[in-house]
Short mmCIF file of C-alpha atoms and ligand atoms in Angstrom, two decimals:
data_model
loop_
_atom_site.label_atom_id
_atom_site.label_comp_id
_atom_site.label_asym_id
_atom_site.label_seq_id
_atom_site.Cartn_x
_atom_site.Cartn_y
_atom_site.Cartn_z
CA MET E 1 -66.26 38.90 91.66
CA ILE E 2 -65.70 42.46 92.39
CA ALA E 3 -61.92 41.95 93.14
CA GLU E 4 -61.45 40.07 89.84
CA TYR E 5 -63.28 43.13 88.02
CA ARG E 6 -61.19 45.68 89.76
CA LYS E 7 -57.92 43.73 88.80
CA MET E 8 -58.97 43.87 85.11
CA TRP E 9 -59.95 47.54 85.28
CA GLU E 10 -56.37 48.24 86.63
CA ALA E 11 -54.73 46.13 84.00
CA ARG E 12 -56.66 48.15 81.59
CA ASN E 13 -55.62 51.32 82.92
CA TRP E 14 -51.77 50.38 82.82
CA MET E 15 -52.46 49.39 79.24
CA LYS E 16 -53.84 52.51 78.23
CA ARG E 17 -51.40 54.49 80.32
CA ASN E 18 -48.66 52.91 78.04
CA GLU E 19 -50.49 53.55 74.70
CA PRO E 20 -49.31 57.14 74.26
CA PHE E 21 -45.77 55.70 73.89
CA LEU E 22 -46.47 54.52 70.38
CA PRO E 23 -46.27 57.63 68.42
CA THR E 24 -42.64 58.18 70.15
CA TRP E 25 -41.58 54.39 69.11
CA GLN E 26 -42.90 54.99 65.58
CA ALA E 27 -41.28 58.45 64.98
CA TYR E 28 -37.95 56.88 66.69
CA VAL E 29 -37.52 53.91 64.34
CA GLY E 30 -38.53 56.14 61.19
CA TYR E 31 -35.56 58.50 62.37
CA ARG E 32 -32.94 55.99 62.90
CA LEU E 33 -33.48 53.99 59.72
CA ASP E 34 -34.55 57.49 57.86
CA LEU E 35 -37.77 55.74 56.79
CA PHE E 36 -39.64 59.00 56.49
CA GLU E 37 -37.29 60.25 54.05
CA LYS E 38 -36.86 57.00 52.00
CA LEU E 39 -40.49 56.76 51.77
CA ALA E 40 -40.92 60.26 50.53
CA GLY E 41 -38.52 59.59 47.79
CA GLY E 42 -41.00 57.35 46.35
CA ALA E 43 -40.01 53.83 47.84
CA THR E 44 -42.56 51.41 48.70
CA ILE E 45 -42.28 48.73 51.30
CA GLU E 46 -41.01 46.14 48.70
CA SER E 47 -38.61 48.37 47.25
CA LEU E 48 -37.00 49.05 50.61
CA VAL E 49 -37.18 45.42 51.38
CA GLN E 50 -35.27 44.94 48.19
CA GLU E 51 -32.85 47.80 48.42
CA TYR E 52 -31.69 47.57 52.13
CA GLY E 53 -32.62 43.73 52.89
CA TYR E 54 -34.82 45.02 55.69
CA GLU E 55 -37.15 42.32 57.42
CA GLU E 56 -40.63 42.75 55.66
CA ASN E 57 -43.25 42.03 58.30
CA LEU E 58 -41.50 44.42 60.70
CA LEU E 59 -41.50 47.23 58.35
CA ARG E 60 -44.93 46.41 57.34
CA SER E 61 -45.93 46.57 61.20
CA TRP E 62 -44.04 49.80 61.73
CA ALA E 63 -45.79 51.20 58.69
CA ASP E 64 -49.21 50.24 59.71
CA ALA E 65 -48.71 51.88 63.14
CA GLY E 66 -47.48 54.82 60.95
CA VAL E 67 -50.87 55.00 59.20
CA VAL E 68 -52.81 54.52 62.43
CA LEU E 69 -51.20 57.23 64.05
CA GLY E 70 -51.36 59.40 60.94
CA HIS E 71 -47.64 59.82 60.43
CA LEU E 72 -48.09 58.26 57.02
CA LYS E 73 -50.79 58.10 54.47
CA LYS E 74 -51.40 54.90 52.38
CA GLU E 75 -51.86 55.84 48.56
CA GLY E 76 -52.07 52.41 46.58
CA ASP E 77 -48.46 50.54 47.24
CA ARG E 78 -47.23 53.86 48.38
CA LEU E 79 -46.85 55.37 51.80
CA ILE E 80 -46.66 58.99 51.97
CA PRO E 81 -45.09 60.57 55.36
CA SER E 82 -46.88 63.51 56.69
CA LYS E 83 -45.34 66.95 56.34
CA LYS E 84 -44.57 67.14 59.90
CA MET E 85 -42.78 63.78 60.32
CA LEU E 86 -40.57 64.60 57.30
CA LYS E 87 -39.73 68.12 58.93
CA PHE E 88 -38.83 66.66 62.25
CA PHE E 89 -37.72 62.98 61.68
CA SER E 90 -35.84 63.20 58.47
CA GLN E 91 -32.08 62.73 59.21
CA LYS E 92 -31.18 65.57 56.80
CA SER E 93 -33.61 68.06 58.06
CA ASP E 94 -32.46 71.25 59.77
CA ASP E 95 -35.45 71.07 62.10
CA THR E 96 -34.87 67.37 63.12
CA VAL E 97 -35.74 66.40 66.79
CA GLY E 98 -34.67 62.73 66.00
CA GLU E 99 -31.73 62.95 68.35
CA LEU E 100 -34.01 63.54 71.37
CA LEU E 101 -35.63 60.35 70.97
CA LYS E 102 -32.38 58.63 70.10
CA GLU E 103 -31.51 59.84 73.44
CA LEU E 104 -34.59 58.88 75.22
CA PHE E 105 -34.45 55.10 73.60
CA GLU E 106 -30.88 54.20 73.44
CA MET E 107 -29.59 56.15 76.54
CA HIS E 108 -32.27 56.64 79.24
CA MET E 109 -34.64 53.66 78.48
CA PRO E 110 -31.93 51.06 78.69
CA ALA E 111 -30.52 52.62 81.86
CA LEU E 112 -34.10 52.59 83.62
CA MET E 113 -34.64 48.96 82.35
CA ASN E 114 -31.37 47.92 84.35
CA TYR E 115 -32.57 49.13 87.57
CA PRO E 116 -33.67 45.93 88.92
CA SER E 117 -30.36 44.25 88.10
CA MET E 118 -28.39 47.27 89.29
CA ILE E 119 -30.35 47.53 92.62
CA GLU E 120 -29.94 43.90 93.34
CA SER E 121 -26.15 43.43 92.35
CA ASN E 122 -25.31 46.95 93.82
CA GLN E 123 -23.36 47.82 90.69
CA LYS E 124 -24.10 50.92 88.44
CA GLY E 125 -23.40 51.21 84.72
CA THR E 126 -20.75 53.47 83.34
CA PHE E 127 -21.75 56.17 80.80
CA ASN E 128 -19.53 56.33 77.47
CA GLY E 129 -19.87 59.89 76.69
CA ASP E 130 -17.95 59.25 73.37
CA ASP E 131 -20.71 56.77 72.08
CA PHE E 132 -23.49 59.66 72.57
CA SER E 133 -21.49 62.78 72.25
CA LYS E 134 -23.47 63.75 68.86
CA THR E 135 -26.72 62.80 70.32
CA VAL E 136 -26.10 64.94 73.63
CA ALA E 137 -24.68 67.85 71.65
CA ALA E 138 -27.90 67.93 69.59
CA THR E 139 -30.15 67.60 72.53
CA SER E 140 -27.99 70.35 74.55
CA ALA E 141 -28.46 72.55 71.33
CA LEU E 142 -32.11 72.63 71.88
CA ILE E 143 -31.80 73.64 75.32
CA GLU E 144 -29.34 76.16 74.16
CA LYS E 145 -31.82 77.76 71.93
CA ARG E 146 -34.28 78.33 74.66
CA ALA E 147 -31.63 79.44 77.09
CA PHE E 148 -29.60 81.99 74.81
CA GLY E 149 -31.87 84.89 75.27
CA HIS E 150 -31.17 84.69 79.35
CA VAL E 151 -27.28 84.43 78.50
CA LEU E 152 -27.27 87.24 75.98
CA ALA E 153 -29.22 89.67 78.61
CA GLU E 154 -26.54 88.87 81.24
CA MET E 155 -23.72 89.64 78.79
CA SER E 156 -25.21 92.50 77.35
CA ALA E 157 -25.68 94.25 81.00
CA GLN E 158 -21.93 93.11 81.88
CA LYS E 159 -20.17 94.02 78.74
CA PRO E 160 -17.34 91.72 79.26
CA HIS E 161 -13.87 91.74 77.85
CA TRP E 162 -13.26 88.07 78.77
CA VAL E 163 -15.68 85.34 78.95
CA LEU E 164 -15.29 81.70 80.13
CA ASP E 165 -17.60 78.61 79.28
CA ILE E 166 -16.54 75.71 81.16
CA GLY E 167 -17.50 72.36 79.80
CA CYS E 168 -18.18 74.18 76.40
CA GLY E 169 -19.00 71.07 74.49
CA THR E 170 -18.89 71.93 70.64
CA GLY E 171 -18.96 75.95 71.69
CA GLY E 172 -22.56 76.87 70.61
CA TYR E 173 -23.12 79.54 73.29
CA LEU E 174 -19.66 81.15 72.61
CA MET E 175 -20.03 81.18 68.94
CA LYS E 176 -23.32 82.70 69.09
CA LEU E 177 -22.10 85.35 71.61
CA ALA E 178 -19.20 86.21 69.65
CA LYS E 179 -21.29 86.85 66.87
CA LYS E 180 -23.81 89.10 68.78
CA MET E 181 -21.39 91.21 71.03
CA ASN E 182 -18.99 93.50 69.15
CA GLN E 183 -16.18 93.02 72.05
CA GLY E 184 -14.46 90.64 73.84
CA THR E 185 -12.73 87.26 73.75
CA PHE E 186 -14.66 84.02 74.24
CA VAL E 187 -12.91 81.07 75.90
CA GLY E 188 -14.17 77.75 76.17
CA VAL E 189 -12.54 74.77 77.81
CA ASP E 190 -13.67 71.09 77.76
CA ILE E 191 -12.27 67.86 78.92
CA SER E 192 -13.28 65.93 75.60
CA LYS E 193 -10.98 66.19 72.87
CA ASP E 194 -13.49 65.55 70.23
CA CYS E 195 -15.65 68.42 71.48
CA VAL E 196 -12.78 70.88 71.36
CA GLU E 197 -11.70 69.63 67.95
CA GLU E 198 -15.19 69.82 66.38
CA ALA E 199 -15.56 73.42 68.14
CA ARG E 200 -12.33 74.57 66.73
CA GLU E 201 -13.45 73.59 63.36
CA LYS E 202 -16.61 75.33 63.51
CA ALA E 203 -15.24 78.48 64.67
CA MET E 204 -12.86 78.43 61.83
CA GLU E 205 -15.94 77.84 59.37
CA LYS E 206 -17.66 80.69 60.61
CA GLN E 207 -14.47 82.81 60.59
CA LEU E 208 -14.92 83.52 64.48
CA ASP E 209 -11.43 81.84 65.58
CA ASP E 210 -9.85 85.25 66.34
CA LYS E 211 -12.60 86.06 68.73
CA VAL E 212 -13.38 82.46 70.19
CA LYS E 213 -10.62 80.28 71.68
CA PHE E 214 -11.11 76.57 72.52
CA TYR E 215 -8.88 74.43 74.99
CA TYR E 216 -8.66 70.88 75.67
CA ALA E 217 -8.27 70.60 79.57
CA ASP E 218 -9.71 69.64 82.83
CA ILE E 219 -11.04 72.67 84.72
CA ASN E 220 -9.66 71.46 87.87
CA THR E 221 -6.11 71.40 86.69
CA TRP E 222 -6.19 74.04 83.86
CA ASP E 223 -3.50 76.70 84.30
CA VAL E 224 -5.15 80.25 83.57
CA PRO E 225 -4.87 83.56 85.45
CA ASN E 226 -7.37 84.30 88.17
CA GLY E 227 -9.85 86.98 88.08
CA LEU E 228 -9.26 87.12 84.25
CA PHE E 229 -12.98 86.38 83.14
CA ASP E 230 -15.92 88.98 83.56
CA VAL E 231 -18.13 86.07 83.01
CA VAL E 232 -17.85 82.35 83.56
CA MET E 233 -20.53 80.23 82.46
CA MET E 234 -20.99 76.35 83.66
CA ASN E 235 -23.72 74.87 81.33
CA ASN E 236 -25.27 71.46 81.94
CA LEU E 237 -21.84 70.65 83.82
CA LEU E 238 -22.84 70.05 87.34
CA HIS E 239 -23.95 66.40 87.00
CA TYR E 240 -20.53 65.57 86.00
CA TYR E 241 -19.69 66.53 89.63
CA SER E 242 -20.51 64.60 92.53
CA PRO E 243 -22.44 66.81 95.19
CA ASP E 244 -19.33 66.75 97.48
CA ALA E 245 -17.21 67.99 94.54
CA ARG E 246 -19.34 70.86 93.57
CA GLY E 247 -18.09 73.25 96.52
CA ASP E 248 -14.57 72.90 95.17
CA LEU E 249 -15.85 73.64 91.82
CA PHE E 250 -17.42 76.66 92.60
CA THR E 251 -14.31 77.98 94.71
CA ARG E 252 -12.35 77.54 91.44
CA VAL E 253 -14.97 79.34 89.42
CA ALA E 254 -14.92 82.20 92.23
CA GLU E 255 -11.28 82.28 91.77
CA LEU E 256 -11.62 82.77 87.89
CA VAL E 257 -14.02 85.38 87.99
CA SER E 258 -13.06 89.19 88.21
CA LYS E 259 -14.19 91.23 90.99
CA ARG E 260 -17.46 92.57 89.69
CA GLY E 261 -18.01 89.58 87.34
CA THR E 262 -20.91 87.44 86.94
CA VAL E 263 -21.24 83.41 86.92
CA ILE E 264 -23.96 81.78 84.65
CA VAL E 265 -25.19 78.36 85.68
CA ILE E 266 -27.73 76.58 83.42
CA THR E 267 -28.81 73.37 84.49
CA PRO E 268 -31.72 70.93 85.34
CA LEU E 269 -32.71 71.20 89.10
CA TYR E 270 -34.02 68.17 90.79
CA LEU E 271 -37.58 68.31 91.80
CA GLU E 272 -38.40 71.80 91.06
CA LYS E 273 -42.09 72.56 90.92
CA GLY E 274 -43.41 72.17 87.25
CA GLY E 275 -40.72 69.82 86.28
CA GLN E 276 -40.83 67.31 89.09
CA ARG E 277 -41.79 64.32 86.62
CA PHE E 278 -39.00 65.30 84.02
CA SER E 279 -36.24 65.79 86.81
CA ALA E 280 -37.13 62.29 88.65
CA ALA E 281 -36.72 60.71 85.32
CA PHE E 282 -33.58 62.55 84.21
CA ASN E 283 -32.15 62.01 87.61
CA SER E 284 -32.80 58.37 87.55
CA PHE E 285 -30.71 58.14 84.54
CA MET E 286 -27.72 60.05 86.10
CA GLU E 287 -27.91 57.85 89.37
CA ALA E 288 -27.72 54.58 86.99
CA HIS E 289 -24.10 55.53 86.24
CA ASP E 290 -21.18 55.48 88.43
CA ASN E 291 -19.58 58.36 86.37
CA LEU E 292 -22.51 60.69 86.37
CA HIS E 293 -24.13 62.39 89.38
CA PRO E 294 -27.45 63.23 90.90
CA LEU E 295 -28.91 66.50 89.65
CA PRO E 296 -28.48 69.52 91.86
CA GLN E 297 -31.10 70.85 94.23
CA LYS E 298 -31.39 74.70 94.14
CA GLU E 299 -30.89 75.28 97.75
CA ALA E 300 -27.59 73.17 97.71
CA LEU E 301 -26.51 74.79 94.67
CA VAL E 302 -26.95 78.20 96.16
CA GLN E 303 -25.29 77.34 99.17
CA ASP E 304 -22.18 75.78 97.41
CA ALA E 305 -21.87 79.13 95.55
CA ALA E 306 -22.44 81.17 98.61
CA SER E 307 -19.77 79.39 100.39
CA ALA E 308 -17.45 80.18 97.45
CA GLY E 309 -18.31 83.99 97.78
CA LEU E 310 -20.95 83.94 94.98
CA LYS E 311 -24.36 85.64 95.58
CA LEU E 312 -27.40 84.66 93.63
CA LYS E 313 -28.76 87.54 91.48
CA SER E 314 -31.40 85.79 89.50
CA VAL E 315 -33.21 82.62 88.53
CA LYS E 316 -34.71 82.42 85.03
CA THR E 317 -36.87 79.75 83.77
CA VAL E 318 -35.42 77.72 80.63
CA VAL E 319 -37.81 75.04 80.32
CA ARG E 320 -40.26 74.84 83.14
CA GLU E 321 -41.64 71.24 82.46
CA GLY E 322 -38.06 70.13 81.98
CA SER E 323 -36.83 71.74 85.21
CA TRP E 324 -34.19 73.61 83.39
CA TYR E 325 -33.21 76.87 84.63
CA CYS E 326 -30.72 79.65 84.08
CA MET E 327 -29.12 81.20 87.26
CA SER E 328 -26.74 84.08 87.69
CA PHE E 329 -24.60 84.94 90.36
CA SER E 330 -22.19 87.84 91.51
CA LYS E 331 -18.93 87.98 93.22
CA LYS E 332 -19.89 89.15 97.12
C1 SAM H 401 -23.60 67.96 78.94
S1 SAM H 401 -22.24 68.88 78.02
C2 SAM H 401 -22.64 70.51 77.97
C3 SAM H 401 -22.20 71.07 77.04
C4 SAM H 401 -22.66 72.68 76.64
N1 SAM H 401 -22.00 73.37 78.02
C5 SAM H 401 -24.02 72.75 76.84
O1 SAM H 401 -24.85 73.20 77.73
O2 SAM H 401 -24.66 72.76 75.82
C6 SAM H 401 -21.01 68.81 79.57
C7 SAM H 401 -19.51 69.03 79.07
O3 SAM H 401 -18.94 69.16 80.28
C8 SAM H 401 -17.49 68.71 79.90
N2 SAM H 401 -16.87 68.41 81.07
C9 SAM H 401 -16.97 67.52 82.09
N3 SAM H 401 -16.26 67.62 82.95
C10 SAM H 401 -15.17 68.67 82.75
C11 SAM H 401 -14.08 68.98 83.29
N4 SAM H 401 -13.49 68.91 84.54
N5 SAM H 401 -13.38 70.19 82.78
C12 SAM H 401 -13.99 70.57 81.64
N6 SAM H 401 -14.93 70.11 80.79
C13 SAM H 401 -15.77 69.25 81.42
C14 SAM H 401 -17.79 67.37 79.06
O4 SAM H 401 -16.81 66.88 78.21
C15 SAM H 401 -19.14 67.87 78.24
O5 SAM H 401 -18.44 68.34 76.95
#
């Protein structure tokens, strides 16, 4: 009898543990179909069904969950989204964080749910960066906002003439720096053609193309003079390299950076205090793909850098609970 009761209690606890997931799901669906925006425009469930051919019962149950959660308010036939949901989950809002939920539901969850079959079949998936380049760029930009102060502080101390960003993505760090610094040439290199094209377009739009240059190349083979750069950045790049290849990457970086130069590395660190849960989940995602690699551990990263002649100067927290850090190194 007691065993039965304990079993029921355990089941109840696991049910309750999953309940906090409901708001994330409701927000994700609302963002993906831009339902908060559509409802704010005066639509009703009936009008959305008519206009977009949506399945009515699914839409109603999504809306009911929204009302229960306070994401939506019922006024007659109309459902009014809260100001917060409109601000953060309308596709056109400048403040939207919807891509973060898209990353969670469409990249991370499917990978985690495939674990049983991947473990059994000894086969990992392959991450298709092109499908999710916009999503990854949007979520990286959130980290960029938090990390930029640390990067700017390093640059202001160094007063560099030449700055290199390896794996620059769409060039966010470099363009922000070019605006803030009154000297220097800012160079980005990325292996993704789409990213480089978008970065170049943005630089033209912002009239920064004389100070910021982007190159489509693989850093391992890119032909550029050694010792040219006063600052070299590698932001969120290390998980594209296997742990065995990271030593060579640091050696390449140490060649590129000038004598008294600085190397900046922004990265999530595996199982760092405060961010253990997040980094364990993020690392599980990396491990699920044959073309991504485990997150670096701090000691191994510092060791790889030291073997290449780079000495750790500082470690600054970017997002503690996310295990994200900004590390800087100087040439020994
Ligand atoms: C996660 S994104 C980070 C973008 C940006 N640094 C940021 O932190 O927002 C990593 C980038 O590294 C690029 N990358 C990966 N391997 C590379 C290589 N060998 N050479 C140049 N870029 C590379 C990828 O194409 C991708 O755009």
